[in-house]
Short mmCIF file of C-alpha atoms in Angstrom, two decimals:
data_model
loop_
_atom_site.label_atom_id
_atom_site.label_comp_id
_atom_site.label_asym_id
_atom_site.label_seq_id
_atom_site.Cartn_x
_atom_site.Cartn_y
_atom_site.Cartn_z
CA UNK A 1 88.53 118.58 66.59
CA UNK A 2 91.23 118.45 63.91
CA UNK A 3 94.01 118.54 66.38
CA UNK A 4 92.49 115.60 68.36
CA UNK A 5 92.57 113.24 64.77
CA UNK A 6 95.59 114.67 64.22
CA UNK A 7 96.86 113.37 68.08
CA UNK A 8 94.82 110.28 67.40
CA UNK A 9 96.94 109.70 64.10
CA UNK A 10 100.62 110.57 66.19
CA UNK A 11 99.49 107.79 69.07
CA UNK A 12 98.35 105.26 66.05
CA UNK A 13 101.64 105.71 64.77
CA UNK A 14 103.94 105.60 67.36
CA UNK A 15 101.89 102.62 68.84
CA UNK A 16 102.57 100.27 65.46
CA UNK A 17 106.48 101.81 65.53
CA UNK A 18 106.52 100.75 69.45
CA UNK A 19 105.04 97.15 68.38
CA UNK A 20 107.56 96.85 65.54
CA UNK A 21 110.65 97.97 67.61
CA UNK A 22 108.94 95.69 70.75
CA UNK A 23 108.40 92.67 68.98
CA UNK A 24 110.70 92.32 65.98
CA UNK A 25 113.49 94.98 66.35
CA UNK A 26 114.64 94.73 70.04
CA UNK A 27 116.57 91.61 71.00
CA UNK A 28 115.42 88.71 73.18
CA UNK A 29 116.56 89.48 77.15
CA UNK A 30 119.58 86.93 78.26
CA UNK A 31 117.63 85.60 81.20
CA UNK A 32 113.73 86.04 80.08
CA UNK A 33 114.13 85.48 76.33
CA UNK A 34 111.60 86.29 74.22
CA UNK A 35 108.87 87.33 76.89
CA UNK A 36 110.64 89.94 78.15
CA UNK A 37 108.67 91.68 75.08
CA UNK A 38 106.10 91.19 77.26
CA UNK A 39 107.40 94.41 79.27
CA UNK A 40 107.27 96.60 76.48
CA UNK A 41 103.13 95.83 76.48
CA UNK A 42 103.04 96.32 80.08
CA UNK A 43 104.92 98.64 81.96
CA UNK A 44 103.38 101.55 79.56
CA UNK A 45 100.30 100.44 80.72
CA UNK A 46 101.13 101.01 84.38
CA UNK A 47 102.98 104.15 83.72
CA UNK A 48 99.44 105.65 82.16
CA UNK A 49 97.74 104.30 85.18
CA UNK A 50 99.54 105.88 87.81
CA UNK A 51 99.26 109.45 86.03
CA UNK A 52 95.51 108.97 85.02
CA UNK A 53 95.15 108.36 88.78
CA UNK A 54 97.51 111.59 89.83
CA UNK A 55 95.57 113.71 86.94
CA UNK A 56 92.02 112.69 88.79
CA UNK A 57 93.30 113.42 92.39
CA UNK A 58 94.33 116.85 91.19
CA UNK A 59 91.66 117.52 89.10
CA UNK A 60 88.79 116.41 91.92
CA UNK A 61 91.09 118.84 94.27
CA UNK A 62 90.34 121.79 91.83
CA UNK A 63 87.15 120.62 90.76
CA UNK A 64 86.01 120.53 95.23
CA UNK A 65 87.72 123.95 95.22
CA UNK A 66 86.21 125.99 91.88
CA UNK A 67 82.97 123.64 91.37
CA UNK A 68 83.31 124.57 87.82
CA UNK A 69 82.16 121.42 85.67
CA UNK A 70 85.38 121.38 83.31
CA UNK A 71 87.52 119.94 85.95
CA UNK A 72 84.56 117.30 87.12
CA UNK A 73 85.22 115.92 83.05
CA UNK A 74 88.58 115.81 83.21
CA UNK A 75 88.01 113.78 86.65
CA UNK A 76 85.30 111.82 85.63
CA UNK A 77 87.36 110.88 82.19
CA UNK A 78 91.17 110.36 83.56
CA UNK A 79 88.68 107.94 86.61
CA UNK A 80 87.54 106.02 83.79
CA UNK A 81 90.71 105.49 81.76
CA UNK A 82 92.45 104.54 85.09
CA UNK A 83 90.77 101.59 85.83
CA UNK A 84 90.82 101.05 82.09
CA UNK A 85 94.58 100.97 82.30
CA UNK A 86 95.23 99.41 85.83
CA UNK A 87 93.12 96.60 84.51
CA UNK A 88 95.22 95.91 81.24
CA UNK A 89 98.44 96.39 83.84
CA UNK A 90 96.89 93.34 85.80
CA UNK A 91 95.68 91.66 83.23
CA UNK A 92 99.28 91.98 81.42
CA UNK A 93 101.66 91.62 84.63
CA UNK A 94 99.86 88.18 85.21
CA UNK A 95 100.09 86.85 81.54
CA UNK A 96 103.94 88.28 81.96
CA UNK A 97 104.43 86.76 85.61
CA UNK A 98 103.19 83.30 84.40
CA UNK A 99 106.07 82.11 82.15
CA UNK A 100 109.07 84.30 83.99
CA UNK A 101 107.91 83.98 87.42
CA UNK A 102 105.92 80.84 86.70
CA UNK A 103 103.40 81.98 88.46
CA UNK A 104 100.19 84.62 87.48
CA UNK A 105 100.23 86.42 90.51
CA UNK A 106 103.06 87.13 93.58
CA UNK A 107 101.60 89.10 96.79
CA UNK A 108 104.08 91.93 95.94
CA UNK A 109 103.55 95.02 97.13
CA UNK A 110 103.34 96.63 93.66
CA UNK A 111 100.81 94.31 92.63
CA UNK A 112 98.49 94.85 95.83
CA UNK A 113 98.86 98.27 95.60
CA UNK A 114 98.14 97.85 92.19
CA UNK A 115 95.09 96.01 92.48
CA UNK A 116 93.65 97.93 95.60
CA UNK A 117 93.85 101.30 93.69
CA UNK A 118 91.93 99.16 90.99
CA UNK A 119 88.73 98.72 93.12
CA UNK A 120 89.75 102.30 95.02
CA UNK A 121 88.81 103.91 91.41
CA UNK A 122 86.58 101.38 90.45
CA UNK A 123 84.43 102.21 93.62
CA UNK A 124 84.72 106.18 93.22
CA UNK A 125 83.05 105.21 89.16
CA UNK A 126 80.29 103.42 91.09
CA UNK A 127 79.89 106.20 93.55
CA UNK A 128 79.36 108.48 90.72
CA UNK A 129 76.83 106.08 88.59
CA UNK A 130 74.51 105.51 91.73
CA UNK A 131 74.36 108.84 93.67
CA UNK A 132 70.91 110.22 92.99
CA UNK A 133 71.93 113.58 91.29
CA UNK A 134 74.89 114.24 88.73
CA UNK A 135 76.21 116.98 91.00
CA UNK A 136 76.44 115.25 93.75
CA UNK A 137 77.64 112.24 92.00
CA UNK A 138 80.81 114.09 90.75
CA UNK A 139 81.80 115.69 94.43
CA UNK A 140 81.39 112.28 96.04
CA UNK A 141 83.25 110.68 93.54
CA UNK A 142 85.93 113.64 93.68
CA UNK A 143 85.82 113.01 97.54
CA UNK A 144 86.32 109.23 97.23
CA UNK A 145 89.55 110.17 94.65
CA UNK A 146 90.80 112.37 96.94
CA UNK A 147 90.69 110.10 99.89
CA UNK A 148 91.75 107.27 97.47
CA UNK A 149 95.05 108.66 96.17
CA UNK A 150 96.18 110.10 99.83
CA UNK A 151 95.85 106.57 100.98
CA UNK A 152 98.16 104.86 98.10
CA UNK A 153 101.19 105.52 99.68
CA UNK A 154 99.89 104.20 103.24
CA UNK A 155 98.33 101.22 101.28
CA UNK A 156 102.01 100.82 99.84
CA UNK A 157 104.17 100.77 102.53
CA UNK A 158 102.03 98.58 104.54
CA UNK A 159 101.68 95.50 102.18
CA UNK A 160 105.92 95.77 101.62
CA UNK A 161 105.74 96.02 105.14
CA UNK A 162 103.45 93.07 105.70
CA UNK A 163 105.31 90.69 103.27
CA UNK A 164 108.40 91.63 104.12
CA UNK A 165 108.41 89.73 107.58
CA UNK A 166 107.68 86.59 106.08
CA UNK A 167 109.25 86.47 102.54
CA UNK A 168 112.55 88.79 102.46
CA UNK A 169 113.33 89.32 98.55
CA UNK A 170 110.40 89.07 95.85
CA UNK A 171 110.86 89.36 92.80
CA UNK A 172 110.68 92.82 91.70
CA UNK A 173 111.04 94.40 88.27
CA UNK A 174 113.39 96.69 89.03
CA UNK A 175 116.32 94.62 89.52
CA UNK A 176 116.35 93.68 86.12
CA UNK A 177 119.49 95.94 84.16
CA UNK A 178 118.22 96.84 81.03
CA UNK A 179 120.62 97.01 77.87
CA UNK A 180 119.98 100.34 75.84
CA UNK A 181 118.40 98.91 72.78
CA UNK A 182 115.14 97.46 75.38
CA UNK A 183 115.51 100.49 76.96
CA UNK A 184 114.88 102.06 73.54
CA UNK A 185 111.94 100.13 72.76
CA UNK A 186 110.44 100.68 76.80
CA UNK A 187 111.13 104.39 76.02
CA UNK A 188 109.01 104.26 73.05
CA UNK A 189 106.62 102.20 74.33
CA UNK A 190 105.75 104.55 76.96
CA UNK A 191 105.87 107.83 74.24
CA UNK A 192 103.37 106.14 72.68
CA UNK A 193 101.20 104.93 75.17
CA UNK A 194 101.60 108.43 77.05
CA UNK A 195 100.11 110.63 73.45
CA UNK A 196 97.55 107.50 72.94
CA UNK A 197 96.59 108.87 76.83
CA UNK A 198 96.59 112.32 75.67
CA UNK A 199 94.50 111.14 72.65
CA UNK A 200 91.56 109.47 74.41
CA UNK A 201 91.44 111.52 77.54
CA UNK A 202 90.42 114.55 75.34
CA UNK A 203 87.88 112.58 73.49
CA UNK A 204 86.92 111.13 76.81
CA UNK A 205 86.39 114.81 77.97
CA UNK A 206 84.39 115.91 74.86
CA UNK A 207 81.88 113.20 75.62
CA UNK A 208 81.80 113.86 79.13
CA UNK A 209 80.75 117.86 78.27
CA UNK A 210 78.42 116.33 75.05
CA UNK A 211 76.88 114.39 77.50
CA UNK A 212 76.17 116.58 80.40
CA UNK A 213 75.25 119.33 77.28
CA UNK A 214 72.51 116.28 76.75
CA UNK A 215 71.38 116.06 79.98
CA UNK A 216 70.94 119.54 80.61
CA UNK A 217 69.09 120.07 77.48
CA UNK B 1 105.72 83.21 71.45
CA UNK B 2 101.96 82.58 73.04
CA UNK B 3 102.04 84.02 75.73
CA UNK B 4 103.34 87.29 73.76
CA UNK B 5 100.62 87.55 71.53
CA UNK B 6 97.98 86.91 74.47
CA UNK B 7 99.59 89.69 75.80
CA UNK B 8 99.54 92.29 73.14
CA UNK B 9 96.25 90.95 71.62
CA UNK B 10 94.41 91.56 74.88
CA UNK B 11 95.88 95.00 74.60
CA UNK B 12 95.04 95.44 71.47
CA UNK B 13 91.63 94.40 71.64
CA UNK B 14 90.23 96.44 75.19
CA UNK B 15 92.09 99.62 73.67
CA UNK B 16 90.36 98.98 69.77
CA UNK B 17 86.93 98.10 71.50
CA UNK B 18 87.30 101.52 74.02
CA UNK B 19 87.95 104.01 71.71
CA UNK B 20 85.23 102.94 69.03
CA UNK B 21 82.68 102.44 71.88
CA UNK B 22 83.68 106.44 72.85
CA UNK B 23 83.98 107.41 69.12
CA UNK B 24 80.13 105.92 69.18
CA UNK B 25 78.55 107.27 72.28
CA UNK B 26 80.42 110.57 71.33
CA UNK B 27 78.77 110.36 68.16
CA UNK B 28 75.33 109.79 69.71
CA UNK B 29 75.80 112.30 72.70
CA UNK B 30 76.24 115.20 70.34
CA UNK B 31 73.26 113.61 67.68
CA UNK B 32 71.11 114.04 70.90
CA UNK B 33 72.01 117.48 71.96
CA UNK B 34 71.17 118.11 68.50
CA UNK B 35 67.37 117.15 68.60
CA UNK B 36 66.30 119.64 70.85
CA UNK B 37 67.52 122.57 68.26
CA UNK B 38 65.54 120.56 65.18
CA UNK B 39 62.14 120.04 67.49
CA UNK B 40 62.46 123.52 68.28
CA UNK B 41 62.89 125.00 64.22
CA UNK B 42 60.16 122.80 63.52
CA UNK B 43 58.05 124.16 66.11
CA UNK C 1 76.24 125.58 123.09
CA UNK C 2 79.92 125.04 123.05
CA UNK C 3 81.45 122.55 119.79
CA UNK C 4 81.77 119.87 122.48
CA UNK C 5 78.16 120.14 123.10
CA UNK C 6 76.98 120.00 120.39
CA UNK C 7 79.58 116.92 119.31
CA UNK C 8 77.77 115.31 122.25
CA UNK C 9 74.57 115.82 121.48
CA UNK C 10 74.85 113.87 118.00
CA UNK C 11 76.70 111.17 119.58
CA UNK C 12 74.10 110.79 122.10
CA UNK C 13 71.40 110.82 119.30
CA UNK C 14 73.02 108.21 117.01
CA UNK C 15 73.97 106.07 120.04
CA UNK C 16 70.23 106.28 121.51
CA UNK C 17 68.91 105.44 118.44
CA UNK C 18 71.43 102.58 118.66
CA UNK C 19 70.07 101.41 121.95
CA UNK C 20 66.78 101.60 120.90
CA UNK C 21 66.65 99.30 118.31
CA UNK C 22 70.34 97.23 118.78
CA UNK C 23 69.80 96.01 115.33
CA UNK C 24 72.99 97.26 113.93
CA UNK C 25 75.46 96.00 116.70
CA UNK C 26 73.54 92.59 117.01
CA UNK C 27 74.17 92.52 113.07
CA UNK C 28 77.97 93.86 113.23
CA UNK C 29 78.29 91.12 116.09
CA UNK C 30 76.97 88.03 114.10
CA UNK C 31 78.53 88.87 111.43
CA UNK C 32 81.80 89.40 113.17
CA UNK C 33 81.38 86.10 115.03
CA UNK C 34 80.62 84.12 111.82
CA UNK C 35 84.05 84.83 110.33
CA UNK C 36 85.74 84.32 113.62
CA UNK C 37 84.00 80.53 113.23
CA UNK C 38 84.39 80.21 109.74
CA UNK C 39 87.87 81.13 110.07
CA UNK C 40 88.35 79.37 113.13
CA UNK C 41 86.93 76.06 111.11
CA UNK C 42 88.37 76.46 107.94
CA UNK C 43 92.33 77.88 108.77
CA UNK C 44 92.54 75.60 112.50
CA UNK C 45 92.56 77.66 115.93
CA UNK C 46 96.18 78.05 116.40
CA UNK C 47 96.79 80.97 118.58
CA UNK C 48 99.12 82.01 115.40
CA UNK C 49 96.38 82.68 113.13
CA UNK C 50 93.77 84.63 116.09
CA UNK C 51 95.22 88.17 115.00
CA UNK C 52 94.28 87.94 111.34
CA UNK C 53 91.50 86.23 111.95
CA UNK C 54 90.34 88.78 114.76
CA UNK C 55 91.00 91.92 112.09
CA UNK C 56 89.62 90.49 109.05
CA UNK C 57 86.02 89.97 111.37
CA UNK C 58 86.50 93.59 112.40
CA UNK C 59 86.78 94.91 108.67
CA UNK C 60 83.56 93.03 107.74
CA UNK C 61 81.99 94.18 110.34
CA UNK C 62 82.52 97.88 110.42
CA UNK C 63 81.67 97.06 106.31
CA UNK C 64 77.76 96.03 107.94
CA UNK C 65 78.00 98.62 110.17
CA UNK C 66 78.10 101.84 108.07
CA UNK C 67 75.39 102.13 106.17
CA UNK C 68 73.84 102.00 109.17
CA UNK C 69 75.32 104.90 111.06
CA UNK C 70 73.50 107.14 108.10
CA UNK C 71 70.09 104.90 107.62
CA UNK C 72 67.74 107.16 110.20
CA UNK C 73 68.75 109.92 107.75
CA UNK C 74 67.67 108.00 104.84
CA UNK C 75 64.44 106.42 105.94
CA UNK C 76 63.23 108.86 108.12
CA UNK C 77 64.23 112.12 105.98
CA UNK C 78 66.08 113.30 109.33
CA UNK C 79 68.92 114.84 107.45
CA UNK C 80 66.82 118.14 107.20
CA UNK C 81 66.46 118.42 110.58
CA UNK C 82 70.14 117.37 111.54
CA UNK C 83 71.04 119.52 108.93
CA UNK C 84 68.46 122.67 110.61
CA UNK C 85 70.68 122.60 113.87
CA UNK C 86 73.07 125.33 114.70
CA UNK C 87 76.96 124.48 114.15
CA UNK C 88 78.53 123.43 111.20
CA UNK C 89 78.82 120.10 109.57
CA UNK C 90 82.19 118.81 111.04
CA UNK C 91 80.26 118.43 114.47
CA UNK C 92 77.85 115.81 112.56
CA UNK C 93 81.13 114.07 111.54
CA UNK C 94 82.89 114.38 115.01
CA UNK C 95 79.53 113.11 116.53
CA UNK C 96 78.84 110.38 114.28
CA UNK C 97 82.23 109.53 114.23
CA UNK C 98 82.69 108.98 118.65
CA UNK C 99 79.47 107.27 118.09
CA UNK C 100 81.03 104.58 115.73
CA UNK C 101 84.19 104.75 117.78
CA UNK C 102 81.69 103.66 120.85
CA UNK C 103 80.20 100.44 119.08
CA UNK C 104 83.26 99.55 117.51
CA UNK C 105 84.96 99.15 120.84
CA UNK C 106 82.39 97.87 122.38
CA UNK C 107 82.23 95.19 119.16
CA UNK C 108 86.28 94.71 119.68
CA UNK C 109 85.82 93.74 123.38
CA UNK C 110 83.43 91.28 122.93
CA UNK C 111 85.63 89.62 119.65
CA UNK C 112 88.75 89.46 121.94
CA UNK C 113 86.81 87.49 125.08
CA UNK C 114 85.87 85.13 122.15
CA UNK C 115 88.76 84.81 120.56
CA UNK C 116 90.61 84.62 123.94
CA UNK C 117 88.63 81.29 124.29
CA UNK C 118 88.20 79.42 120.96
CA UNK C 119 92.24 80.03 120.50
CA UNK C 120 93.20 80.08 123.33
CA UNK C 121 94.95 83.28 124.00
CA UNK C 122 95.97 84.98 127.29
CA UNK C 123 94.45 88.57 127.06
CA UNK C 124 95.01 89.45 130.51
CA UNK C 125 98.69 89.15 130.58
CA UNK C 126 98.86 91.43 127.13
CA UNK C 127 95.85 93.35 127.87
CA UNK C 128 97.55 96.87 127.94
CA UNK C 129 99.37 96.38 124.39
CA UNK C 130 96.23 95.08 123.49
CA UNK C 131 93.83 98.50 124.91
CA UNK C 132 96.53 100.99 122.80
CA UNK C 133 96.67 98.47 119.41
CA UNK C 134 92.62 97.97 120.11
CA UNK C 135 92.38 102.06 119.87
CA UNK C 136 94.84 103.13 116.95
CA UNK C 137 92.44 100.09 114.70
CA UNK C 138 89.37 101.63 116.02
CA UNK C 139 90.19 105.29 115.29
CA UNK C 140 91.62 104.17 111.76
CA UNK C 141 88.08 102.39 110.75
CA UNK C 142 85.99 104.87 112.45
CA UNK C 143 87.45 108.25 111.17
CA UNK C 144 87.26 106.87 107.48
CA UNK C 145 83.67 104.90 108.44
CA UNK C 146 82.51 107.91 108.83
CA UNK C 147 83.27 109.69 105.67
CA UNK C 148 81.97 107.34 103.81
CA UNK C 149 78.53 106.69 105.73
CA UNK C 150 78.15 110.17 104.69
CA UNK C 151 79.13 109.36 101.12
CA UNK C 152 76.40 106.74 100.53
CA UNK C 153 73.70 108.69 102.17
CA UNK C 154 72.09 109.50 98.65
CA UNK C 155 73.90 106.62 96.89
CA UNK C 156 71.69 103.48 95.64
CA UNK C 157 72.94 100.47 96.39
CA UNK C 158 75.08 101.80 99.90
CA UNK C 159 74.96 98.03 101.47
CA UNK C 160 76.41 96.91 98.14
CA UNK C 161 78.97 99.40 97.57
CA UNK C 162 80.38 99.52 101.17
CA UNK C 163 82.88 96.77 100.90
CA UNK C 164 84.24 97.80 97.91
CA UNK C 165 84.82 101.58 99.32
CA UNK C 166 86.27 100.55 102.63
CA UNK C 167 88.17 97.54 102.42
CA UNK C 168 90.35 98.52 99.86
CA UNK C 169 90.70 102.05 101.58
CA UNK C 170 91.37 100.57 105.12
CA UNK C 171 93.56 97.76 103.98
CA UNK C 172 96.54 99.75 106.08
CA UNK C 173 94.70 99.24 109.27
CA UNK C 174 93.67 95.75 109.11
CA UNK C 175 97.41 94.81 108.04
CA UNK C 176 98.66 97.33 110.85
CA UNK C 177 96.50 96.10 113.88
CA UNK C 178 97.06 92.38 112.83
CA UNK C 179 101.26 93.02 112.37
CA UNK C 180 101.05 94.86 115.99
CA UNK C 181 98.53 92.19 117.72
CA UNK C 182 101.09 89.54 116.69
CA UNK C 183 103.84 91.37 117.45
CA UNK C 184 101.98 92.51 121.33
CA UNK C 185 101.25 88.56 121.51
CA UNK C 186 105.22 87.54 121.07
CA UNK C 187 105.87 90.25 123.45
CA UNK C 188 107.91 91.78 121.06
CA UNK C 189 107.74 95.54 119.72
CA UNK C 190 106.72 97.04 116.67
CA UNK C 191 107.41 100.74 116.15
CA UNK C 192 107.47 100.94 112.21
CA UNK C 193 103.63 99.55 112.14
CA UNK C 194 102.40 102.45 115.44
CA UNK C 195 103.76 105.02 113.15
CA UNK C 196 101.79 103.47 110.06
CA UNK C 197 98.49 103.42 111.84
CA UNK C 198 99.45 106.91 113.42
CA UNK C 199 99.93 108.48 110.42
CA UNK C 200 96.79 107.18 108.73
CA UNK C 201 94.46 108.01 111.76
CA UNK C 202 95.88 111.64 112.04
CA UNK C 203 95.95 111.87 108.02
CA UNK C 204 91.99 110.29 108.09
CA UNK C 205 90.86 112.53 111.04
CA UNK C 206 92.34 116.12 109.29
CA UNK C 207 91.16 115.64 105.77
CA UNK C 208 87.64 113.47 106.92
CA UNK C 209 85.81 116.12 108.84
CA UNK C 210 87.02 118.54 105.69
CA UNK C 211 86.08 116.65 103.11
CA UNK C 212 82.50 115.37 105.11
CA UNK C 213 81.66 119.09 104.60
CA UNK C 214 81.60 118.72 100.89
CA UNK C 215 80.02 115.46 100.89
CA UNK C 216 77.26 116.51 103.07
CA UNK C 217 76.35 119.55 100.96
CA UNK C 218 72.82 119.72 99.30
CA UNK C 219 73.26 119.50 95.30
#
């Protein structure tokens, strides 16, 4: 309880030093200018995405294996934060895409991916909500997660794949060379973002147990 | 600059709004486990 | 009774059942035709476009067509009973599964004689690329199909939910078949996409059956 404020209090912290160093302290990119701070907002958010998504697959895995209920909260709550993230990584890739691509969305393959783990995750919530008993809710939605993250790589390959034929180079993120002090302020981005992660998936899980404590009672 | 702070104020926001919409249904999941134990001194 | 019995005899059930009634492949086939006009319509029938538009009216369909490969067990409380009958659970999912294999071929066949007309497409000349690419899509939608029929047996809302479970999930098979249908058409080759939609049926057909097990279980 005290060492969840106490995380709480690290992530506020390093979020408002990742802010200052991402929007006042680092300099402007040569090519993007200013909206390369932009980046700093957004590639954190992705980062947290992908291992919310790799912490459920894992955690459904033991949770189909044990059936003991802790691993069904941690799956339930890193589900939940997933799309929570994936959807601020959209939302933020767009609003980032718009003035350096100059256009809010490109059919690259991260970005499908992206999006079709969105509703994969989305979908396995749903499953949960709507299945008639909480048990059952939590191993389909395990089994969905399961299915879900063994098919990202497939999913992946396919739309660079698919694209590819038509439209040789996209633009991808990667090819931009990074100078140390952004790479500084990316670093620290994704420190902070990873603890604020750490932060809210234990509350996350505490409600998840208060709740099914609730229920049961 | 706008398209910055549409950026980070989005962020900003859905992250604020998330954790105090946990905080509060934490806050009511555990007042509601504790009704049971009050009904049941009272009884 | 031997596993392949057994297999059979669910197969035979669901596709019976099937017969009886027709409801689900007269709905998979409107449905399917629909796009096929609507897209026909709206994008222009070059023989270009038939592919995409030929996959993308087998996705929706097989979207209809789920829920229904589970809905005697809903209405009809038949799961008991199914569940009552010697052999284990994966020889529900290996029967339910051929079953949907069945329709969906059947379903395929009857797309390509009517997209072979309104776009005007040769299908006899390209008919054996056509059989293997017709297969690999059909085992793809079918082996994950039938997962997740099982998944929103006791789920409210299954017609809802389906297209948001399967599309997204099957996305590699629609963009596979569609790649390899163009490619078959061109009469060119296209080994990278057989070894995507071979690794995604054999990947969907080991874990499936496992993971049907656990969805099938009683709470």
């Amino acid at each position: 309880m005290r060492g969840q404020t106490f995380l709480g209090a690290i992530a506020l912290g390093l979020l408002a030093a990742g802010a200052y160093v991402g929007l006042v302290a680092s300099p402007p990119d040569a090519f993007q200018g200013e909206y390369v701070r932009i980046m700093y907002a957004h590639v954190p958010n992705a980062w947290v995405a992908y291992v919310a998504f790799a912490i459920t697959c894992v955690a459904s895995a033991l949770y189909l294996a044990k059936r003991t209920p802790v691993y069904d909260y941690i799956a339930h709550s890193a589900t939940e934060l997933g799309v929570v993230f994936t959807g601020l990584a959209l939302v933020t890739g767009s609003i980032w895409g718009r003035p350096v691509w100059g256009t809010w969305w490109t059919w690259d393959a991260r970005l499908v991916t992206t999006a079709v783990l969105f509703f994969i995750y989305l979908g396995a919530l749903l499953v949960r909500g709507l299945a008639d008993d909480p048990r059952r809710g939590a191993r389909l939605a395990a089994v969905v997660s399961i299915v879900g993250f063994l098919d990202v790589p497939v999913i992946h390959y396919s739309v660079v794949w698919f694209r590819t034929l038509h439209q040789p180079a996209s633009l991808t993120r990667g090819d931009i060379k990074i100078a140390p002090p952004m790479l500084a302020a990316l670093l620290l981005g994704l420190l902070a973002f990873t603890v604020l992660f750490a932060y809210l998936l234990t509350l996350r899980i505490r409600l998840a147990r208060a709740e099914d404590a609730g229920e049961a009672a | 600059m706008g398209w910055i702070a549409l950026a980070y104020g989005i962020v900003l926001i859905t992250l604020t709004t998330y954790v105090l919409v946990l905080r509060r249904r934490l806050r009511d999941a555990t007042r509601a486990r504790g009704t049971p134990t009050q009904h049941s001194s009272v009884r | 009774m031997t596993t392949i019995d057994r297999v059979a005899a669910v197969t035979s059930k669901e596709l019976l059942l099937e017969w009886r009634g027709r409801q689900t492949a007269t709905a998979m086939g409107m449905v399917a035709l629909l796009v096929i006009l609507f897209l026909g319509v709206v994008l222009g029938s070059e023989p270009a476009r038939a592919p995409a538009v030929l996959w993308v009216a087998m996705g929706f369909a097989t979207v209809l067509g789920i829920p229904r490969l589970t809905q005697a067990e809903v209405e009809q409380q038949a799961l008991e009973t199914l569940l009552l009958y010697p052999g284990s659970r994966e020889h529900i999912y290996w029967g339910k599964f051929l079953a949907l294999v069945v329709m969906l071929t059947a379903l395929l066949a009857f797309l390509w004689a009517l997209v072979g007309v309104l776009f005007n497409i040769p299908i006899w000349t390209h008919l054996p690329a056509l059989i293997g690419i017709g297969v690999l899509g059909v085992i793809g939608l079918a082996a994950i199909g039938t997962l997740l029929a099982g998944v929103v047996l006791h789920v409210r809302a299954r017609e809802l939910l389906m297209p948001l479970l399967l599309l997204p999930l099957a996305l590699p098979v629609v963009l596979g078949c569609v790649r390899l249908t163009e490619a078959a058409l061109a009469g060119r080759g296209e080994g990278m996409w057989l070894v995507v939609l071979g690794v995604f049926g054999l990947t969907a057909l080991l874990v499936c059956p496992i993971l049907f097990e656990v969805v099938m279980e009683e709470p």
